[in-house]
């Protein structure tokens, strides 16, 4: 009995520690070094740009200040003192879209001639074909609507409406969140397209919990700890009786439980999933 109580106490301490770290996370922070899994880590940077007096650094520091003061609460950014040309960001899917409650990770590179050339963006897809603007290989296709003109891939080297004097990384991030992660970007259109984007977003949650990105582990674990109940409730609203939806609920429920969330009140649907799996095995 004492051993069981001690174990329960240890679990409580772990849970409190995760939630404590989550609540202490800042929207914008500067670390010393980027993670080794950063997509652009091996980019051949210009050492002169790293100097304290370089115009490149001065521009990047302006970007830092803007992010620190203007980032919405649904976007977090990590920058790096030893690699000021790199950033990593996580953003929350907007409400009332199939991406709601999901987390989306992007790596950012400021090229040598930034801001004359726009930043490069890589999406951590977990091999999911989320929509036509975020492909499994990490390519981001961003379109901006300004003054009635459609501007495509302006961040990938096509200048378009990118303005070195006025455009900035905050504009890029908020455009990705509001333009790409929106209901209007579901393809194909209609209910089937919405459900596909929704189920892939939920799969992304599971994959991210299994392998949280470096620099955002505490945020990922804490975020899903606090949002699991709402995510499962939302899933039930979207759910049909197909094997795909039922089995995915089963996986999602288990992932949240393993992450430390109490989900027993959602057990009824989980039992239904187990029954369907048994039936499939019999067949």
Coordinates of C-alpha atoms in Angstrom, one line a residue:
X1 CA 0.0 0.0 0.0
X2 CA 2.8 2.4 0.9
X3 CA 4.6 1.5 -2.4
X4 CA 1.4 2.4 -4.3
X5 CA 1.0 5.7 -2.5
X6 CA 4.6 6.6 -3.2
X7 CA 4.2 5.8 -6.9
X8 CA 1.0 7.9 -7.0
X9 CA 2.9 10.8 -5.3
X10 CA 5.7 10.5 -7.9
X11 CA 3.1 10.7 -10.7
X12 CA 1.6 13.8 -9.1
X13 CA 5.0 15.4 -9.0
X14 CA 5.7 14.7 -12.7
X15 CA 2.3 16.1 -13.7
X16 CA 2.9 19.2 -11.6
X17 CA 6.4 19.6 -13.1
X18 CA 5.0 19.4 -16.7
X19 CA 2.3 21.9 -16.0
X20 CA 4.6 24.2 -14.1
X21 CA 7.1 24.3 -17.1
X22 CA 4.2 24.8 -19.5
X23 CA 2.9 27.8 -17.6
X24 CA 6.4 29.4 -17.6
X25 CA 6.8 29.3 -21.3
X26 CA 7.2 32.7 -23.1
X27 CA 5.8 33.4 -26.5
X28 CA 9.2 34.5 -27.7
X29 CA 12.6 33.5 -26.3
X30 CA 16.2 33.5 -27.4
X31 CA 18.3 30.3 -26.8
X32 CA 22.0 29.9 -27.3
X33 CA 22.0 27.2 -30.0
X34 CA 19.5 25.8 -32.4
X35 CA 18.4 22.1 -32.1
X36 CA 20.3 19.5 -34.2
X37 CA 17.1 18.6 -36.0
X38 CA 16.5 22.1 -37.4
X39 CA 15.9 21.7 -41.1
X40 CA 18.3 24.6 -42.1
X41 CA 21.0 23.8 -39.5
X42 CA 23.6 23.0 -42.2
X43 CA 22.9 26.0 -44.3
X44 CA 26.1 27.8 -45.2
X45 CA 25.7 31.0 -43.4
X46 CA 27.8 34.1 -43.9
X47 CA 29.9 34.6 -40.8
X48 CA 30.1 38.4 -41.4
X49 CA 26.3 38.5 -40.9
X50 CA 26.7 37.2 -37.3
X51 CA 28.9 40.2 -36.2
X52 CA 27.5 42.5 -33.6
X53 CA 27.6 45.5 -35.9
X54 CA 26.4 43.9 -39.1
X55 CA 23.3 45.3 -40.8
X56 CA 22.0 41.7 -41.0
X57 CA 22.1 41.4 -37.2
X58 CA 20.5 44.8 -36.7
X59 CA 17.6 43.7 -38.9
X60 CA 17.2 40.4 -37.1
X61 CA 17.2 42.1 -33.8
X62 CA 14.4 44.4 -35.0
X63 CA 12.5 41.2 -35.9
X64 CA 13.1 39.8 -32.4
X65 CA 11.8 43.0 -30.8
X66 CA 8.7 42.9 -33.0
X67 CA 8.0 39.3 -32.2
X68 CA 8.5 39.9 -28.5
X69 CA 6.0 42.7 -28.5
X70 CA 3.4 41.7 -31.1
X71 CA 3.2 37.9 -31.3
X72 CA -0.3 36.6 -30.8
X73 CA -0.7 34.1 -27.9
X74 CA -1.3 31.3 -30.4
X75 CA 2.2 31.5 -31.9
X76 CA 5.5 30.7 -30.1
X77 CA 8.9 31.4 -31.5
X78 CA 12.4 30.3 -30.5
X79 CA 15.4 32.2 -31.9
X80 CA 19.1 31.5 -31.4
X81 CA 22.0 33.8 -30.3
X82 CA 24.7 31.7 -32.0
X83 CA 22.6 31.3 -35.2
X84 CA 20.6 34.4 -35.6
X85 CA 19.7 33.3 -39.1
X86 CA 17.5 30.5 -37.7
X87 CA 14.2 30.3 -35.9
X88 CA 11.7 27.6 -35.0
X89 CA 8.0 28.3 -34.4
X90 CA 4.9 26.4 -33.3
X91 CA 1.4 27.7 -34.0
X92 CA -2.0 26.6 -32.9
X93 CA -4.7 25.9 -35.5
X94 CA -7.4 28.6 -35.6
X95 CA -10.8 27.9 -34.1
X96 CA -13.7 26.9 -36.3
X97 CA -11.4 25.2 -38.8
X98 CA -10.5 21.5 -39.2
X99 CA -7.1 22.5 -37.8
X100 CA -8.4 23.8 -34.5
X101 CA -6.4 22.6 -31.4
X102 CA -3.7 21.2 -33.6
X103 CA -0.1 22.3 -33.4
X104 CA 2.0 23.1 -36.5
X105 CA 5.8 23.4 -36.4
X106 CA 7.9 25.4 -38.9
X107 CA 11.6 26.0 -39.2
X108 CA 12.7 29.4 -40.6
X109 CA 15.9 30.5 -42.3
X110 CA 16.9 34.1 -43.0
X111 CA 19.1 34.0 -46.1
X112 CA 22.3 35.9 -46.4
X113 CA 20.8 38.8 -48.3
X114 CA 17.7 39.1 -46.0
X115 CA 15.6 41.3 -46.1
X116 CA 16.2 41.8 -49.8
X117 CA 15.3 38.1 -50.2
X118 CA 12.3 36.8 -48.1
X119 CA 12.8 34.1 -45.4
X120 CA 12.6 30.4 -46.2
X121 CA 10.1 28.2 -44.4
X122 CA 10.0 24.4 -43.8
X123 CA 7.0 22.7 -42.4
X124 CA 7.4 19.6 -40.1
X125 CA 4.7 17.5 -41.7
X126 CA 5.2 14.1 -40.0
X127 CA 4.6 12.8 -43.6
X128 CA 1.0 14.0 -43.5
X129 CA -0.5 15.5 -46.7
X130 CA -2.5 18.1 -44.7
X131 CA -3.6 20.3 -47.6
X132 CA -2.4 21.5 -50.9
X133 CA -0.3 24.4 -49.3
X134 CA 1.5 22.2 -46.8
X135 CA 2.9 19.0 -48.4
X136 CA 4.5 16.0 -46.8
X137 CA 8.0 17.0 -47.8
X138 CA 7.7 20.2 -45.8
X139 CA 7.2 22.6 -48.7
X140 CA 5.0 25.6 -47.8
X141 CA 3.1 27.3 -50.6
X142 CA 1.9 30.7 -49.3
X143 CA -0.3 33.1 -51.2
X144 CA -1.1 36.6 -50.1
X145 CA -4.0 38.7 -51.1
X146 CA -3.0 42.4 -51.1
X147 CA -4.8 45.2 -53.0
X148 CA -6.6 42.7 -55.1
X149 CA -3.5 41.0 -56.4
X150 CA -2.7 37.3 -55.7
X151 CA 0.9 36.8 -54.8
X152 CA 2.2 33.2 -54.7
X153 CA 5.4 31.8 -53.2
X154 CA 6.8 35.2 -52.4
X155 CA 8.8 33.8 -49.5
X156 CA 10.5 31.2 -51.7
X157 CA 12.5 33.6 -53.8
X158 CA 9.7 35.0 -56.0
X159 CA 9.7 38.6 -54.9
X160 CA 6.0 39.4 -55.5
X161 CA 4.7 41.8 -52.8
X162 CA 7.6 41.2 -50.4
X163 CA 8.9 44.6 -49.4
X164 CA 12.3 44.6 -47.7
X165 CA 11.5 47.8 -45.9
X166 CA 8.0 46.8 -44.7
X167 CA 7.6 43.0 -44.7
X168 CA 8.7 41.0 -41.7
X169 CA 8.6 37.5 -40.2
X170 CA 5.6 38.3 -38.0
X171 CA 3.6 39.0 -41.1
X172 CA 4.7 35.7 -42.6
X173 CA 3.7 33.7 -39.5
X174 CA 0.3 35.3 -39.0
X175 CA -0.4 34.9 -42.8
X176 CA 0.4 31.2 -42.6
X177 CA -1.9 30.8 -39.6
X178 CA -4.9 32.8 -41.0
X179 CA -4.5 31.9 -44.7
X180 CA -3.2 28.4 -45.0
X181 CA -4.6 27.0 -41.7
X182 CA -8.2 28.0 -42.6
X183 CA -11.3 26.3 -43.8
X184 CA -11.0 28.0 -47.2
X185 CA -7.7 26.1 -47.7
X186 CA -9.3 22.7 -47.4
X187 CA -8.9 20.7 -50.6
X188 CA -10.9 19.1 -52.0
X189 CA -13.8 21.4 -51.0
X190 CA -16.8 20.3 -49.2
X191 CA -17.5 18.0 -46.2
X192 CA -15.1 15.3 -47.3
X193 CA -12.3 17.7 -47.6
X194 CA -13.0 19.1 -44.1
X195 CA -13.1 15.7 -42.5
X196 CA -9.8 14.7 -44.2
X197 CA -8.1 17.8 -42.9
X198 CA -9.6 17.2 -39.5
X199 CA -8.5 13.6 -39.2
X200 CA -5.0 14.4 -40.4
X201 CA -4.7 17.1 -37.9
X202 CA -5.6 14.6 -35.1
X203 CA -3.1 12.2 -36.5
X204 CA -0.5 14.9 -36.3
X205 CA -1.3 15.4 -32.6
X206 CA -0.5 11.7 -32.0
X207 CA 2.7 11.8 -33.9
X208 CA 3.8 15.0 -32.2
X209 CA 3.2 13.5 -28.8
X210 CA 5.3 10.5 -29.8
X211 CA 8.1 12.6 -31.0
X212 CA 7.9 16.2 -29.7
X213 CA 10.1 18.7 -31.6
X214 CA 13.2 19.9 -29.8
X215 CA 12.8 23.2 -28.1
X216 CA 9.0 22.7 -27.8
X217 CA 8.7 19.4 -25.9
X218 CA 7.5 21.2 -22.7
X219 CA 5.0 23.2 -24.7
X220 CA 3.7 20.2 -26.6
X221 CA 3.2 18.0 -23.5
X222 CA 1.7 20.8 -21.5
X223 CA -0.5 22.0 -24.3
X224 CA -2.1 18.7 -25.0
X225 CA -2.4 18.0 -21.2
X226 CA -4.6 21.1 -20.9
X227 CA -6.5 20.7 -24.2
X228 CA -7.1 17.0 -24.4
X229 CA -10.7 17.1 -23.0
X230 CA -11.8 19.8 -25.5
X231 CA -10.1 18.0 -28.4
X232 CA -11.9 14.7 -27.6
X233 CA -15.2 16.5 -27.2
X234 CA -14.7 18.2 -30.6
X235 CA -13.7 14.9 -32.1
X236 CA -17.0 13.3 -30.9
X237 CA -18.9 16.1 -32.7
X238 CA -17.1 15.3 -36.0
X239 CA -17.1 11.6 -35.5
X240 CA -19.1 9.0 -37.6
X241 CA -19.3 5.3 -37.2
X242 CA -16.6 4.5 -39.8
X243 CA -13.7 2.3 -38.7
X244 CA -11.2 5.1 -39.5
X245 CA -12.9 7.6 -37.2
X246 CA -13.5 5.2 -34.4
X247 CA -10.0 3.7 -34.4
X248 CA -8.4 7.2 -34.6
X249 CA -10.4 8.2 -31.5
X250 CA -9.0 5.1 -29.8
X251 CA -5.4 6.2 -30.7
X252 CA -6.0 9.8 -29.7
X253 CA -7.5 8.8 -26.4
X254 CA -4.6 6.6 -25.6
X255 CA -2.0 9.2 -26.6
X256 CA -3.6 11.8 -24.2
X257 CA -3.7 9.2 -21.4
X258 CA -0.1 8.4 -21.9
X259 CA 0.6 12.1 -21.8
X260 CA -0.9 12.3 -18.3
X261 CA -4.5 13.5 -19.0
X262 CA -7.4 11.9 -17.2
X263 CA -9.7 10.7 -20.0
X264 CA -11.8 8.0 -18.3
X265 CA -15.1 9.9 -18.9
X266 CA -14.5 9.4 -22.6
X267 CA -14.1 5.7 -22.2
X268 CA -17.5 4.7 -23.8
X269 CA -16.3 5.6 -27.3
X270 CA -13.0 4.0 -26.6
X271 CA -14.7 0.7 -25.7
X272 CA -16.6 1.0 -29.0
X273 CA -13.3 1.2 -30.8
X274 CA -12.0 -1.8 -29.0
X275 CA -15.1 -3.8 -30.0
X276 CA -14.7 -2.8 -33.6
X277 CA -11.1 -3.9 -33.6
X278 CA -12.1 -7.3 -32.2
X279 CA -14.7 -7.7 -34.9
X280 CA -12.1 -6.9 -37.6
X281 CA -9.8 -9.5 -36.2
X282 CA -12.5 -12.1 -36.2
X283 CA -13.3 -11.3 -39.9

